Short mmCIF file of C-alpha atoms and ligand atoms in Angstrom, two decimals:
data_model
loop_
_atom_site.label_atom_id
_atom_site.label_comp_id
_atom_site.label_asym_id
_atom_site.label_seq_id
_atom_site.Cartn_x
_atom_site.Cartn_y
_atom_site.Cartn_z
CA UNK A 1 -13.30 43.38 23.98
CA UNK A 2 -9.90 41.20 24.25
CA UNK A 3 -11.68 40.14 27.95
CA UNK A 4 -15.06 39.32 26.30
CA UNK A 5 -12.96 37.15 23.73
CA UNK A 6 -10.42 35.73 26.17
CA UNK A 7 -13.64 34.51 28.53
CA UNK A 8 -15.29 33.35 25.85
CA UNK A 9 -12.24 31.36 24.34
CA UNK A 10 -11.93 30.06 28.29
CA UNK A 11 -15.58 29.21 28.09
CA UNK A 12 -15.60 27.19 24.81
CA UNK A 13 -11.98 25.63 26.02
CA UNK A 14 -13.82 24.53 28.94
CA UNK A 15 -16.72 23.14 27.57
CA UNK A 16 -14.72 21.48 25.36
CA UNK A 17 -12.44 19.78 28.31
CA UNK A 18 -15.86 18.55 30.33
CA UNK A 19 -16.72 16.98 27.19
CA UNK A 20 -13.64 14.92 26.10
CA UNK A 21 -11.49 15.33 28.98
CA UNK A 22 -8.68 14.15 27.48
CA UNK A 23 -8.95 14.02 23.91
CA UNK A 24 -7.25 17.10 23.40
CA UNK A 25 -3.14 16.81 22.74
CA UNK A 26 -1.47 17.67 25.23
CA UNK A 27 2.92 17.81 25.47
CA UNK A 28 2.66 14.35 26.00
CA UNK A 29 1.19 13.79 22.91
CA UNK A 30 3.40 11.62 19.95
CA UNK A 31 2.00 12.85 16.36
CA UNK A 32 2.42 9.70 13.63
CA UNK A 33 2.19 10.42 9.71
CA UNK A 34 1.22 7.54 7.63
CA UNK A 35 2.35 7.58 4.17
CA UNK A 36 -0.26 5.37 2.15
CA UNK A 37 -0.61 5.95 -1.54
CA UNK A 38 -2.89 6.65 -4.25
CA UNK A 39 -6.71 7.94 -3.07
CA UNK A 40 -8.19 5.23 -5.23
CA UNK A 41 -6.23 2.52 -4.00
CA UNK A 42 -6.07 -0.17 -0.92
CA UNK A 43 -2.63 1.85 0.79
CA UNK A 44 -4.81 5.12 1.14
CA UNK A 45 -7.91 3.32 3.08
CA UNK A 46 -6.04 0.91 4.67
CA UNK A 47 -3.73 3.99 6.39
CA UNK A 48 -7.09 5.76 7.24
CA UNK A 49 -8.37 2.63 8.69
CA UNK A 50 -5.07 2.37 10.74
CA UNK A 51 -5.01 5.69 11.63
CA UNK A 52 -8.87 5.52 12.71
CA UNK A 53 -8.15 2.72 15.44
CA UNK A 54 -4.99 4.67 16.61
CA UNK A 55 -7.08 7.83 16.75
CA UNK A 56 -10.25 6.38 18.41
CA UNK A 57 -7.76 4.91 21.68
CA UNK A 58 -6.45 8.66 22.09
CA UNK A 59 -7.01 8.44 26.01
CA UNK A 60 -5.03 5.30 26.72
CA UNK A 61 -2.21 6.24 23.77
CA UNK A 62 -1.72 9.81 23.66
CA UNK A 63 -1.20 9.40 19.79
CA UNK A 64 -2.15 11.54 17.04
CA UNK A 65 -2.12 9.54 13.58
CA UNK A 66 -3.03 11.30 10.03
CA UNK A 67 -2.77 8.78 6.80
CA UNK A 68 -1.01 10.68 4.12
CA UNK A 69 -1.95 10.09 0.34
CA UNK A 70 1.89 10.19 -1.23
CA UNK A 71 3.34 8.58 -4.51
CA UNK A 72 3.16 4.96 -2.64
CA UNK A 73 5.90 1.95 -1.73
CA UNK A 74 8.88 3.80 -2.63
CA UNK A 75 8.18 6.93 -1.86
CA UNK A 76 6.87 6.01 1.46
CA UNK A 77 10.58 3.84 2.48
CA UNK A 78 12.25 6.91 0.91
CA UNK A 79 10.44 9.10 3.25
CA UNK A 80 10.44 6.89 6.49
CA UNK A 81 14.74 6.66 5.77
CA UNK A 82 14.34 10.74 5.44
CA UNK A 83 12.54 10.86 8.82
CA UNK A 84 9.41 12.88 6.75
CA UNK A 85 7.14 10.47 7.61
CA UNK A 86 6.92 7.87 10.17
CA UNK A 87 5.28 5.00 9.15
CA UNK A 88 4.35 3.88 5.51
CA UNK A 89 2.78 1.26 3.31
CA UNK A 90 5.42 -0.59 1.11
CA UNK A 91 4.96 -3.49 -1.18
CA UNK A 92 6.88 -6.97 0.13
CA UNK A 93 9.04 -6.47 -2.56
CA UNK A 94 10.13 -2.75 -2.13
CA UNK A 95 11.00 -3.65 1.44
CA UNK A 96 13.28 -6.17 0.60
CA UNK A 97 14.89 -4.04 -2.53
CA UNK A 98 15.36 -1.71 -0.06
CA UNK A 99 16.43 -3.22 2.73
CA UNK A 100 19.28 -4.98 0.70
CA UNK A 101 20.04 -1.88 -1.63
CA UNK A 102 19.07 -3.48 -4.56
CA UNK A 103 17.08 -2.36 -7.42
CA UNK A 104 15.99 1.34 -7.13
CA UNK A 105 18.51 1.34 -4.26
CA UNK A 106 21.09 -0.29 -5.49
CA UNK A 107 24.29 0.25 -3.35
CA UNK A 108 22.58 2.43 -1.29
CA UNK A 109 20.97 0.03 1.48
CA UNK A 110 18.14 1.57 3.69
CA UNK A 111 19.19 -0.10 6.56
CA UNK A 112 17.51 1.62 9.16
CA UNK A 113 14.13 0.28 7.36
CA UNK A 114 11.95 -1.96 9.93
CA UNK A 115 9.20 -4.20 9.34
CA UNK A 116 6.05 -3.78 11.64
CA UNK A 117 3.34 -6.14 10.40
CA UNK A 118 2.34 -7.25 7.01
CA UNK A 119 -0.96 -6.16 5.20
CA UNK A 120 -3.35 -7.69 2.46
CA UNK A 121 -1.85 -9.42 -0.48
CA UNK A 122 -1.49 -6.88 -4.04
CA UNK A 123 -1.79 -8.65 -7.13
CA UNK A 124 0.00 -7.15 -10.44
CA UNK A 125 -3.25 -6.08 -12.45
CA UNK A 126 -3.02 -5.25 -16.16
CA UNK A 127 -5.70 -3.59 -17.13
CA UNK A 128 -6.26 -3.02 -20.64
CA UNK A 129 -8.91 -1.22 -23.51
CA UNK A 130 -10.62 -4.23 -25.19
CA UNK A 131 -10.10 -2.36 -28.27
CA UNK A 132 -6.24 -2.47 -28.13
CA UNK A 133 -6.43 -5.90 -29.34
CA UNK A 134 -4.24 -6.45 -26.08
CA UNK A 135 -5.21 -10.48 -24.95
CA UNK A 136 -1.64 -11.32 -23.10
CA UNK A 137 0.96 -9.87 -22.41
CA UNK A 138 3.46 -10.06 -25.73
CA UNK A 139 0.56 -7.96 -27.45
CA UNK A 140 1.80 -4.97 -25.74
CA UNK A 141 4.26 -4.03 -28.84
CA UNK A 142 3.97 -0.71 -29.98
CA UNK A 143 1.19 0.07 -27.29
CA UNK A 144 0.95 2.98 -24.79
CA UNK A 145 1.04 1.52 -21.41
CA UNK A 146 0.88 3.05 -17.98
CA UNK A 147 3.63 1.42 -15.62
CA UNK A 148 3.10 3.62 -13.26
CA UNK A 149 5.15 6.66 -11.44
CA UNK A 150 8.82 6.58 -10.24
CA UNK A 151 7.43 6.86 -6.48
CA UNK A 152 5.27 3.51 -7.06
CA UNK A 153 6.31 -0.26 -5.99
CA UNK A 154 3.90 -1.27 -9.63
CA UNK A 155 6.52 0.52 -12.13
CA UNK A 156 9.39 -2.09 -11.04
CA UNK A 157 6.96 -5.05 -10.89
CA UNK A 158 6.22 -4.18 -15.05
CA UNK A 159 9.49 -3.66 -15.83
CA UNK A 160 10.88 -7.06 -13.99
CA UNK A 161 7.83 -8.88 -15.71
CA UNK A 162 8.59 -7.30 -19.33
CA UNK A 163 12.50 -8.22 -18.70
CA UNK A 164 11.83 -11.52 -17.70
CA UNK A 165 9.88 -11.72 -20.95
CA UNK A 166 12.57 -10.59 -23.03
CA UNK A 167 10.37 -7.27 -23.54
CA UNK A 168 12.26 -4.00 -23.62
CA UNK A 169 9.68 -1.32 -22.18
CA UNK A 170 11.80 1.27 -23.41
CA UNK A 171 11.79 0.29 -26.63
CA UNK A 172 8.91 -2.15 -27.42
CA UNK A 173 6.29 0.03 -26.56
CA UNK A 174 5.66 3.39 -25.29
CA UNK A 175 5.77 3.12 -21.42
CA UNK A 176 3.94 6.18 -19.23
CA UNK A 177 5.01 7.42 -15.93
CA UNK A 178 1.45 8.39 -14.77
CA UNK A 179 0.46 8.09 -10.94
CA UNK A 180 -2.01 5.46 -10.39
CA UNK A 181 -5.09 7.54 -9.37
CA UNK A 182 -4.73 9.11 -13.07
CA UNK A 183 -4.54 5.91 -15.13
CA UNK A 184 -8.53 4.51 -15.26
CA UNK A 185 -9.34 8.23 -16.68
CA UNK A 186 -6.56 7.66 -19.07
CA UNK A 187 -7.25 4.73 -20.47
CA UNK A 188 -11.43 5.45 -20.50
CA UNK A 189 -9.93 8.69 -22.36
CA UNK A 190 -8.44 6.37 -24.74
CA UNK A 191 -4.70 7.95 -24.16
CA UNK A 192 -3.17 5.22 -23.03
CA UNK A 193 -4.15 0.95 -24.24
CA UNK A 194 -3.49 -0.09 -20.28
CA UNK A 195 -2.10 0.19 -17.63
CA UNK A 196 -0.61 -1.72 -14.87
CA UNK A 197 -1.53 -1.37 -10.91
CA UNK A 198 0.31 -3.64 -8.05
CA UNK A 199 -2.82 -3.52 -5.24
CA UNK A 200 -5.26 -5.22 -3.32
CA UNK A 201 -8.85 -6.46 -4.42
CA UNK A 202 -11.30 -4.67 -4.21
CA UNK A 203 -10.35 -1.22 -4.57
CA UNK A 204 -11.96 1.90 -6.41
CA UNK A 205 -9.01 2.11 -9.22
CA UNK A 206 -9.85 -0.84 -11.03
CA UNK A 207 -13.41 0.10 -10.40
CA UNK A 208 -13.45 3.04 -11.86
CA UNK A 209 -11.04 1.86 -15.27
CA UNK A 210 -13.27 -0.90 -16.08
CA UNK A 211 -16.85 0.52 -15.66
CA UNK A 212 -16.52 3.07 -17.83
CA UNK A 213 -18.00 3.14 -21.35
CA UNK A 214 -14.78 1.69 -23.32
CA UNK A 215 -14.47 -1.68 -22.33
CA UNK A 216 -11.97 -3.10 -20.63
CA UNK A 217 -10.63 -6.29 -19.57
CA UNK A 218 -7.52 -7.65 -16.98
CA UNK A 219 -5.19 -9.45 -18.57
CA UNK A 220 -3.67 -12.44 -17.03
CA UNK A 221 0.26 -12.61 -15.67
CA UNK A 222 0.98 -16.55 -16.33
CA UNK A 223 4.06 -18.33 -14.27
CA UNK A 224 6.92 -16.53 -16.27
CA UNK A 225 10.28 -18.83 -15.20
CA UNK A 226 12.64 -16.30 -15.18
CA UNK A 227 10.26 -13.87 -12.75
CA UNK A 228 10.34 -16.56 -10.04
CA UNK A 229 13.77 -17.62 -10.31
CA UNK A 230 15.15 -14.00 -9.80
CA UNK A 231 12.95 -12.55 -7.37
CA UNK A 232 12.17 -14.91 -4.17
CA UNK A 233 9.34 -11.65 -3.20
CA UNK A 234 7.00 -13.10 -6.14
CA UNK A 235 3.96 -15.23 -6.15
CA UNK A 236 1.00 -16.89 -8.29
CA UNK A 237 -2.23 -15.54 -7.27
CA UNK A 238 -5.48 -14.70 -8.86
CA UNK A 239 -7.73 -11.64 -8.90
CA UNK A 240 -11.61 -12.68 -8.04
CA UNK A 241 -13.66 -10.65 -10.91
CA UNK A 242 -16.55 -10.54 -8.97
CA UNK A 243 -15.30 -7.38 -7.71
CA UNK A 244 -15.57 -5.91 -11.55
CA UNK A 245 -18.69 -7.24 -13.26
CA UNK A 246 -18.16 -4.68 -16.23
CA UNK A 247 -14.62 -6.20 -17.38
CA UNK A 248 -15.53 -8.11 -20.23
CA UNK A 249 -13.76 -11.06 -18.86
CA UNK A 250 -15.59 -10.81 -16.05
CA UNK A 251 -17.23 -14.83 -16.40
CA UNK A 252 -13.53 -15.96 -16.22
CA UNK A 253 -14.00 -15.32 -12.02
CA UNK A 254 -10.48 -15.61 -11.35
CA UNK A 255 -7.47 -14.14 -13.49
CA UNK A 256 -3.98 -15.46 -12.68
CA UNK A 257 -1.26 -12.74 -11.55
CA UNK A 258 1.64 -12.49 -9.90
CA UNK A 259 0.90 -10.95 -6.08
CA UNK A 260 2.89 -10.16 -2.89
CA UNK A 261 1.87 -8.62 -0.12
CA UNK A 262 1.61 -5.24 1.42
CA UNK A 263 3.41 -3.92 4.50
CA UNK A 264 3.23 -1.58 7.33
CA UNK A 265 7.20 -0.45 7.67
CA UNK A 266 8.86 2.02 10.04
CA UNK A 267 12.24 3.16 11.07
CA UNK A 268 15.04 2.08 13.41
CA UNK A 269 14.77 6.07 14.48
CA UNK A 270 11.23 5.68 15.94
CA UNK A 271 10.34 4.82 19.36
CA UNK A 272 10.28 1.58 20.85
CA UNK A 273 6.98 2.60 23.11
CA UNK A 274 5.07 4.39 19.73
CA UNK A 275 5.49 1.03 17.63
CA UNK A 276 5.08 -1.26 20.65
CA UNK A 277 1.67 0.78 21.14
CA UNK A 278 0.20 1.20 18.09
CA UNK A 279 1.54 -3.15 17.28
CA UNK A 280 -0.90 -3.44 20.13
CA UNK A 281 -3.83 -1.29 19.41
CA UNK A 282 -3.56 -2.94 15.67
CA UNK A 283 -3.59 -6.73 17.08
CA UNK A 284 -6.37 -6.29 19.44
CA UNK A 285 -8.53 -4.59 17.59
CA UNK A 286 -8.31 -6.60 14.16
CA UNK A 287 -11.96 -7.88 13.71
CA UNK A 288 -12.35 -3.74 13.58
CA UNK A 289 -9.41 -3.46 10.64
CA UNK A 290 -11.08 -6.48 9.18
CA UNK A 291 -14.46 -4.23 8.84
CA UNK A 292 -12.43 -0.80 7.61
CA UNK A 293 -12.06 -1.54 3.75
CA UNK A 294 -12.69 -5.23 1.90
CA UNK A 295 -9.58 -5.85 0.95
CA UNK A 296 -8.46 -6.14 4.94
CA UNK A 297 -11.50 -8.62 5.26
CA UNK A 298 -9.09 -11.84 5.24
CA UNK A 299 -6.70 -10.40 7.64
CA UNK A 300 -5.01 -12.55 10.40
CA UNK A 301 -2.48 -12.30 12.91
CA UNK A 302 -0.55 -15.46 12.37
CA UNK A 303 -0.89 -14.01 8.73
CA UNK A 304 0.36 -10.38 9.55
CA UNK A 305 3.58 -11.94 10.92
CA UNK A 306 4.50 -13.19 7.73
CA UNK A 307 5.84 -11.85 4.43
CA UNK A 308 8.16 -9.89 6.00
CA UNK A 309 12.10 -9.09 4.78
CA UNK A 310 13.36 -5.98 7.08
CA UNK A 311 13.80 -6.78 10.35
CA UNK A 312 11.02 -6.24 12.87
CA UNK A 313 11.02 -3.37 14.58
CA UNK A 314 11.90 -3.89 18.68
CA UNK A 315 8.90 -2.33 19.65
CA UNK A 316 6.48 -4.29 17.24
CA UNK A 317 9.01 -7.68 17.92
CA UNK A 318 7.79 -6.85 21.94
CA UNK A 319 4.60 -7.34 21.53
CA UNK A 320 4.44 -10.49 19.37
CA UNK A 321 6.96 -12.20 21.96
CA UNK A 322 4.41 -11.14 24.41
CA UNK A 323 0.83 -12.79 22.91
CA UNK A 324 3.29 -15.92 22.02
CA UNK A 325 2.76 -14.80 18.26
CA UNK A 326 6.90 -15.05 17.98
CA UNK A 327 9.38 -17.18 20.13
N1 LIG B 1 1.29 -1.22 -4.44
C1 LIG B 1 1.20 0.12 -4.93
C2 LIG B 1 2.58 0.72 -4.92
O1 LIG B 1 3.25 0.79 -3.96
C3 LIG B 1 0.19 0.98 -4.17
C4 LIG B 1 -1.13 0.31 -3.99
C5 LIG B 1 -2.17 1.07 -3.23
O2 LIG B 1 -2.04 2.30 -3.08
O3 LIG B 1 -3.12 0.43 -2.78
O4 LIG B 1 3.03 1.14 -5.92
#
């Protein structure tokens, strides 16, 4: 019986090896973990989409890459300091918090934090039940709003926006600690007014919270002084509402934000060759990354050089010096 199982186990094994001779790991192979974020989010896809062109070069890499859904931007530097994960998604801003301990790590510098290439651009979206009465952002007095969980880059862009507005979010209105992916059911459950969500446009969050059958519009993030002066990581942008047809402010077609961009970080304790590798298999196969999710449509590689605050990891810094994309 063992025999009959063992030949049979050879059998299938061997099948298996005429058919993809060398897509099987092997001791040479280098397992990556990317830590992403919410499911409904850009992070999550844009991992998978990552991990998909890694994945699909198996034979000339000999890399293994899963995308990890996790708590998002500062979770994922948290993790990549820890060594639990190798790679992760971080918002422009987290990275340079980080990087310079300030903020959530505040005298505690992650300086073994490395940049690797930059992503889409995130806009801070506010999106809020029409029937709050919520039309900017001083309305929010008194309101229940989602700013998102401890482990997200979006609960530190909410609370620099409502300090730079003189609001205090732990006393001017009741402020939720709820992970992203929970929020649009929240709010179309009408247990929270809003809620806000740092990503990139399209994505099936902001989907989901404003087709539902309480309305719901985005509320606009206008040039706040005291946001720019403080924090060098911030920019105007402007969310295209043709992605949400069923936010009643919809006809608007663009709502001013605040945005930064997303970015694809690693540690000083990783390989030279692994970054160097999977730099490469990014780079050259772009026009694929650009098809993977919408949001990675615009993507370019002059552009994924930029937006960046850690320093560049060797291995990724090789291969830019190579193509001429750095000096
Ligand atoms: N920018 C968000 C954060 O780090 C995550 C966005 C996403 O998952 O697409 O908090």
């Amino acid at each position: 019986m063992h025999k009959l199982f063992s030949r049979v186990a050879l059998t299938v094994l061997g099948l298996g090896m005429a058919i993809m001779p060398m897509n099987v790991a092997s001791a040479k192979t280098t397992f990556i973990t990317i830590g992403t974020g919410g499911i409904t989010g850009v992070y999550y896809p844009t991992g998978g989409a990552i991990a998909k062109i890694i994945n699909e070069r198996f034979d000339q890499l000999q890399i293994k890459a899963t995308a990890e859904a996790t708590g998002a931007s500062i979770f994922n530097i948290n993790a990549v300091h820890s060594g639990d994960l190798d790679f992760g998604i971080a918002q422009a801003d987290s990275q340079y918090l980080a990087y310079n301990g300030q903020g959530e790590w505040q005298g505690k510098p992650v300086k073994d934090l490395r940049a690797v290439f930059s992503l889409a651009p995130e806009m801070i979206t506010f999106v809020v039940a029409e029937d709050s009465n919520i039309k900017k952002l001083e309305d929010v007095k008194g309101k229940v709003i989602n700013i998102g969980n401890p482990g997200s880059g979006n609960r530190q862009n909410a609370i620099d926006i409502f300090n730079a507005m003189g609001i205090n979010y732990e006393k001017d209105f009741k402020a939720e600690s709820l992970k992203a992916a929970d929020a649009p059911r929240m709010l179309q459950d009408g247990r929270i007014d809003g809620f806000f969500y740092t990503v990139g446009h399209p994505n099936g969050n902001i989907k989901e919270a404003t087709a539902g059958m309480r309305k719901t519009r985005i509320v606009a993030i206008p040039e706040i002084k005291a946001l720019f002066e403080n924090f060098p990581y911030y920019s105007l942008d402007t969310i295209d509402m043709t992605a949400y047809p069923e936010a009643t402010n919809a006809k608007d077609g663009k709502v001013t934000t605040v945005g930064m961009k997303a970015t694809f970080i690693t540690s000083a304790n990783v390989p030279d060759e692994v970054v160097y590798n999977i730099t490469k298999a990014i780079f050259e196969n772009i026009e694929e990354l650009r098809t993977l999710h919408p949001a990675l449509a615009n993507l370019t590689k002059e552009g994924m050089i930029q937006g960046l605050t850690a320093p560049l990891h060797p291995g990724a810094e090789k291969y830019y010096k190579e193509v001429g994309l750095i000096k």
